[in-house]
N, CA, C and O atoms as CSV, one atom per row, in Angstrom:
chain,resi,resn,atom,element,x,y,z
A,1,MET,N,N,67.024,28.968,27.700
A,1,MET,CA,C,67.778,29.573,28.768
A,1,MET,C,C,69.196,28.997,28.737
A,1,MET,O,O,69.387,27.781,28.699
A,2,THR,N,N,70.176,29.886,28.755
A,2,THR,CA,C,71.569,29.441,28.746
A,2,THR,C,C,71.974,28.958,30.138
A,2,THR,O,O,71.269,29.180,31.122
A,3,GLU,N,N,73.110,28.302,30.191
A,3,GLU,CA,C,73.634,27.848,31.482
A,3,GLU,C,C,73.848,29.030,32.419
A,3,GLU,O,O,73.547,28.948,33.610
A,4,LEU,N,N,74.366,30.126,31.880
A,4,LEU,CA,C,74.600,31.309,32.701
A,4,LEU,C,C,73.286,31.856,33.251
A,4,LEU,O,O,73.200,32.191,34.432
A,5,ASP,N,N,72.265,31.949,32.402
A,5,ASP,CA,C,70.945,32.406,32.853
A,5,ASP,C,C,70.416,31.519,33.972
A,5,ASP,O,O,69.896,32.003,34.978
A,6,HIS,N,N,70.560,30.210,33.777
A,6,HIS,CA,C,70.074,29.248,34.763
A,6,HIS,C,C,70.769,29.449,36.112
A,6,HIS,O,O,70.118,29.467,37.157
A,7,LEU,N,N,72.084,29.597,36.079
A,7,LEU,CA,C,72.827,29.763,37.318
A,7,LEU,C,C,72.513,31.090,37.995
A,7,LEU,O,O,72.412,31.150,39.221
A,8,ILE,N,N,72.358,32.141,37.221
A,8,ILE,CA,C,71.990,33.438,37.795
A,8,ILE,C,C,70.610,33.356,38.433
A,8,ILE,O,O,70.385,33.895,39.516
A,9,ASP,N,N,69.693,32.682,37.758
A,9,ASP,CA,C,68.347,32.509,38.315
A,9,ASP,C,C,68.414,31.779,39.653
A,9,ASP,O,O,67.785,32.197,40.626
A,10,ARG,N,N,69.176,30.691,39.700
A,10,ARG,CA,C,69.297,29.925,40.950
A,10,ARG,C,C,69.958,30.764,42.044
A,10,ARG,O,O,69.582,30.679,43.213
A,11,ALA,N,N,70.947,31.576,41.655
A,11,ALA,CA,C,71.626,32.428,42.636
A,11,ALA,C,C,70.669,33.478,43.194
A,11,ALA,O,O,70.668,33.737,44.397
A,12,THR,N,N,69.858,34.080,42.331
A,12,THR,CA,C,68.923,35.109,42.814
A,12,THR,C,C,67.829,34.517,43.696
A,12,THR,O,O,67.267,35.209,44.544
A,13,ARG,N,N,67.528,33.227,43.492
A,13,ARG,CA,C,66.545,32.556,44.347
A,13,ARG,C,C,67.202,31.950,45.582
A,13,ARG,O,O,66.533,31.329,46.408
A,14,ASN,N,N,68.522,32.135,45.706
A,14,ASN,CA,C,69.290,31.660,46.852
A,14,ASN,C,C,69.229,30.139,47.017
A,14,ASN,O,O,69.143,29.631,48.136
A,15,VAL,N,N,69.274,29.418,45.892
A,15,VAL,CA,C,69.255,27.952,45.919
A,15,VAL,C,C,70.442,27.365,45.147
A,15,VAL,O,O,70.383,26.224,44.689
A,16,LEU,N,N,71.494,28.132,45.006
A,16,LEU,CA,C,72.659,27.709,44.248
A,16,LEU,C,C,73.466,26.683,45.045
A,16,LEU,O,O,73.796,26.919,46.207
A,17,LEU,N,N,73.780,25.562,44.431
A,17,LEU,CA,C,74.623,24.542,45.055
A,17,LEU,C,C,76.086,24.976,44.980
A,17,LEU,O,O,76.435,25.784,44.119
A,18,PRO,N,N,76.949,24.463,45.857
A,18,PRO,CA,C,78.364,24.874,45.835
A,18,PRO,C,C,79.028,24.678,44.468
A,18,PRO,O,O,79.751,25.563,44.011
A,19,ALA,N,N,78.800,23.551,43.812
A,19,ALA,CA,C,79.407,23.313,42.492
A,19,ALA,C,C,78.863,24.302,41.462
A,19,ALA,O,O,79.595,24.732,40.570
A,20,GLU,N,N,77.597,24.660,41.579
A,20,GLU,CA,C,77.014,25.653,40.667
A,20,GLU,C,C,77.633,27.024,40.912
A,20,GLU,O,O,77.849,27.788,39.971
A,21,GLY,N,N,77.915,27.332,42.162
A,21,GLY,CA,C,78.576,28.599,42.489
A,21,GLY,C,C,79.957,28.674,41.865
A,21,GLY,O,O,80.363,29.715,41.351
A,22,ASP,N,N,80.680,27.549,41.915
A,22,ASP,CA,C,81.998,27.494,41.280
A,22,ASP,C,C,81.893,27.736,39.780
A,22,ASP,O,O,82.685,28.483,39.205
A,23,ARG,N,N,80.915,27.102,39.156
A,23,ARG,CA,C,80.723,27.258,37.706
A,23,ARG,C,C,80.317,28.692,37.373
A,23,ARG,O,O,80.784,29.250,36.380
A,24,LEU,N,N,79.459,29.289,38.186
A,24,LEU,CA,C,79.040,30.670,37.959
A,24,LEU,C,C,80.243,31.603,38.038
A,24,LEU,O,O,80.378,32.512,37.218
A,25,ARG,N,N,81.112,31.386,39.015
A,25,ARG,CA,C,82.331,32.205,39.125
A,25,ARG,C,C,83.222,32.019,37.893
A,25,ARG,O,O,83.816,32.979,37.403
A,26,GLU,N,N,83.312,30.792,37.400
A,26,GLU,CA,C,84.114,30.519,36.197
A,26,GLU,C,C,83.541,31.260,34.988
A,26,GLU,O,O,84.281,31.902,34.244
A,27,LEU,N,N,82.228,31.171,34.795
A,27,LEU,CA,C,81.593,31.860,33.663
A,27,LEU,C,C,81.737,33.371,33.794
A,27,LEU,O,O,81.999,34.060,32.809
A,28,PHE,N,N,81.567,33.881,34.997
A,28,PHE,CA,C,81.706,35.319,35.226
A,28,PHE,C,C,83.132,35.771,34.909
A,28,PHE,O,O,83.339,36.853,34.359
A,29,GLY,N,N,84.110,34.936,35.259
A,29,GLY,CA,C,85.504,35.255,34.937
A,29,GLY,C,C,85.723,35.380,33.446
A,29,GLY,O,O,86.472,36.245,32.994
A,30,HIS,N,N,85.068,34.513,32.671
A,30,HIS,CA,C,85.164,34.610,31.209
A,30,HIS,C,C,84.561,35.921,30.718
A,30,HIS,O,O,85.131,36.586,29.853
A,31,LEU,N,N,83.415,36.287,31.269
A,31,LEU,CA,C,82.764,37.530,30.847
A,31,LEU,C,C,83.621,38.743,31.162
A,31,LEU,O,O,83.767,39.640,30.333
A,32,VAL,N,N,84.186,38.770,32.359
A,32,VAL,CA,C,85.036,39.894,32.766
A,32,VAL,C,C,86.258,39.999,31.860
A,32,VAL,O,O,86.724,41.097,31.560
A,33,ALA,N,N,86.769,38.855,31.429
A,33,ALA,CA,C,87.945,38.841,30.553
A,33,ALA,C,C,87.588,39.108,29.096
A,33,ALA,O,O,88.473,39.169,28.242
A,34,GLY,N,N,86.297,39.268,28.805
A,34,GLY,CA,C,85.876,39.527,27.428
A,34,GLY,C,C,85.872,38.290,26.570
A,34,GLY,O,O,86.017,38.379,25.351
A,35,GLN,N,N,85.708,37.123,27.190
A,35,GLN,CA,C,85.684,35.872,26.447
A,35,GLN,C,C,84.251,35.349,26.367
A,35,GLN,O,O,83.388,35.719,27.163
A,36,CYS,N,N,84.028,34.490,25.395
A,36,CYS,CA,C,82.723,33.844,25.283
A,36,CYS,C,C,82.545,32.849,26.417
A,36,CYS,O,O,83.520,32.296,26.926
A,37,THR,N,N,81.299,32.624,26.811
A,37,THR,CA,C,81.042,31.683,27.898
A,37,THR,C,C,80.718,30.288,27.390
A,37,THR,O,O,80.679,29.346,28.181
A,38,ASP,N,N,80.487,30.130,26.099
A,38,ASP,CA,C,80.169,28.820,25.547
A,38,ASP,C,C,81.484,28.106,25.253
A,38,ASP,O,O,82.251,28.534,24.391
A,39,SER,N,N,81.738,27.024,25.971
A,39,SER,CA,C,83.033,26.352,25.836
A,39,SER,C,C,83.138,25.537,24.564
A,39,SER,O,O,84.240,25.140,24.185
A,40,ARG,N,N,82.014,25.271,23.883
A,40,ARG,CA,C,82.054,24.463,22.669
A,40,ARG,C,C,82.198,25.302,21.414
A,40,ARG,O,O,82.813,24.858,20.444
A,41,ARG,N,N,81.644,26.509,21.410
A,41,ARG,CA,C,81.711,27.395,20.248
A,41,ARG,C,C,82.052,28.786,20.737
A,41,ARG,O,O,81.421,29.289,21.667
A,42,MET,N,N,83.031,29.408,20.131
A,42,MET,CA,C,83.401,30.739,20.582
A,42,MET,C,C,83.580,31.691,19.404
A,42,MET,O,O,83.581,31.279,18.244
A,43,CYS,N,N,83.728,32.944,19.722
A,43,CYS,CA,C,83.753,33.961,18.677
A,43,CYS,C,C,85.025,33.907,17.836
A,43,CYS,O,O,85.986,33.212,18.166
A,44,GLU,N,N,84.999,34.639,16.776
A,44,GLU,CA,C,86.038,34.600,15.756
A,44,GLU,C,C,87.452,34.815,16.315
A,44,GLU,O,O,88.375,34.096,15.932
A,45,GLN,N,N,87.634,35.770,17.194
A,45,GLN,CA,C,88.963,36.050,17.727
A,45,GLN,C,C,89.453,34.935,18.646
A,45,GLN,O,O,90.653,34.679,18.740
A,46,HIS,N,N,88.512,34.272,19.326
A,46,HIS,CA,C,88.904,33.215,20.248
A,46,HIS,C,C,88.906,31.859,19.559
A,46,HIS,O,O,89.750,31.009,19.842
A,47,HIS,N,N,87.963,31.667,18.658
A,47,HIS,CA,C,87.758,30.362,18.029
A,47,HIS,C,C,87.219,30.543,16.620
A,47,HIS,O,O,87.096,31.670,16.140
A,48,ALA,N,N,86.906,29.473,15.974
A,48,ALA,CA,C,86.501,29.533,14.572
A,48,ALA,C,C,85.040,29.900,14.358
A,48,ALA,O,O,84.717,30.573,13.380
A,49,VAL,N,N,84.163,29.482,15.237
A,49,VAL,CA,C,82.725,29.671,14.993
A,49,VAL,C,C,82.141,30.682,15.977
A,49,VAL,O,O,82.313,30.508,17.183
A,50,PRO,N,N,81.450,31.744,15.511
A,50,PRO,CA,C,80.851,32.712,16.424
A,50,PRO,C,C,79.669,32.101,17.179
A,50,PRO,O,O,78.985,31.214,16.669
A,51,VAL,N,N,79.446,32.577,18.377
A,51,VAL,CA,C,78.361,32.088,19.222
A,51,VAL,C,C,77.121,32.937,19.008
A,51,VAL,O,O,77.201,34.165,19.016
A,52,ALA,N,N,75.982,32.297,18.817
A,52,ALA,CA,C,74.739,33.007,18.514
A,52,ALA,C,C,74.359,34.020,19.586
A,52,ALA,O,O,73.913,35.117,19.250
A,53,ALA,N,N,74.516,33.695,20.840
A,53,ALA,CA,C,74.053,34.585,21.910
A,53,ALA,C,C,75.164,35.388,22.574
A,53,ALA,O,O,74.915,36.075,23.565
A,54,CYS,N,N,76.378,35.318,22.053
A,54,CYS,CA,C,77.481,36.034,22.688
A,54,CYS,C,C,77.263,37.541,22.567
A,54,CYS,O,O,76.988,38.041,21.476
A,55,PRO,N,N,77.385,38.271,23.685
A,55,PRO,CA,C,77.129,39.713,23.663
A,55,PRO,C,C,78.307,40.552,23.180
A,55,PRO,O,O,78.170,41.765,23.020
A,56,TYR,N,N,79.452,39.936,22.948
A,56,TYR,CA,C,80.628,40.717,22.619
A,56,TYR,C,C,80.657,41.130,21.151
A,56,TYR,O,O,80.208,40.379,20.286
A,57,PRO,N,N,81.179,42.314,20.868
A,57,PRO,CA,C,81.189,42.851,19.503
A,57,PRO,C,C,81.845,41.938,18.477
A,57,PRO,O,O,81.394,41.884,17.333
A,58,ARG,N,N,82.892,41.224,18.856
A,58,ARG,CA,C,83.552,40.341,17.898
A,58,ARG,C,C,82.592,39.270,17.388
A,58,ARG,O,O,82.561,38.973,16.194
A,59,CYS,N,N,81.816,38.697,18.292
A,59,CYS,CA,C,80.851,37.673,17.870
A,59,CYS,C,C,79.757,38.306,17.008
A,59,CYS,O,O,79.355,37.739,15.992
A,60,SER,N,N,79.288,39.456,17.409
A,60,SER,CA,C,78.249,40.132,16.628
A,60,SER,C,C,78.732,40.402,15.212
A,60,SER,O,O,78.007,40.161,14.246
A,61,ALA,N,N,79.944,40.895,15.090
A,61,ALA,CA,C,80.502,41.191,13.773
A,61,ALA,C,C,80.678,39.914,12.954
A,61,ALA,O,O,80.385,39.891,11.758
A,62,ALA,N,N,81.159,38.854,13.604
A,62,ALA,CA,C,81.347,37.586,12.891
A,62,ALA,C,C,80.009,37.006,12.452
A,62,ALA,O,O,79.900,36.461,11.353
A,63,ARG,N,N,78.991,37.117,13.300
A,63,ARG,CA,C,77.657,36.613,12.915
A,63,ARG,C,C,77.119,37.409,11.735
A,63,ARG,O,O,76.518,36.843,10.823
A,64,LYS,N,N,77.333,38.728,11.751
A,64,LYS,CA,C,76.855,39.563,10.653
A,64,LYS,C,C,77.561,39.184,9.351
A,64,LYS,O,O,76.926,39.098,8.301
A,65,ARG,N,N,78.882,38.957,9.421
A,65,ARG,CA,C,79.607,38.556,8.226
A,65,ARG,C,C,79.088,37.216,7.699
A,65,ARG,O,O,78.940,37.041,6.490
A,66,GLU,N,N,78.814,36.278,8.598
A,66,GLU,CA,C,78.277,34.975,8.186
A,66,GLU,C,C,76.914,35.151,7.508
A,66,GLU,O,O,76.644,34.517,6.488
A,67,ALA,N,N,76.067,35.997,8.062
A,67,ALA,CA,C,74.732,36.221,7.496
A,67,ALA,C,C,74.826,36.895,6.132
A,67,ALA,O,O,74.062,36.578,5.221
A,68,ASP,N,N,75.775,37.834,5.996
A,68,ASP,CA,C,75.954,38.532,4.720
A,68,ASP,C,C,76.441,37.584,3.616
A,68,ASP,O,O,76.129,37.777,2.440
A,69,HIS,N,N,77.196,36.576,4.001
A,69,HIS,CA,C,77.745,35.635,3.017
A,69,HIS,C,C,76.843,34.421,2.778
A,69,HIS,O,O,77.134,33.584,1.923
A,70,ALA,N,N,75.761,34.332,3.528
A,70,ALA,CA,C,74.864,33.164,3.381
A,70,ALA,C,C,73.927,33.321,2.221
A,70,ALA,O,O,73.113,32.436,1.960
């Protein structure tokens, strides 16, 4: 489970702490802006290494290129 999944789960169960709410808003802002939510690894256009679970087309394309060259 990703951090985003965890926070969404806590929010839907109505047990989100204030700091978790802040983090959820931050992650959601990244998604709305079309950015990866993983701060350590990001997709090709944003960073050097594509993220395995990133839903954006750039990451998908970069992962496919990596798999094709492996």
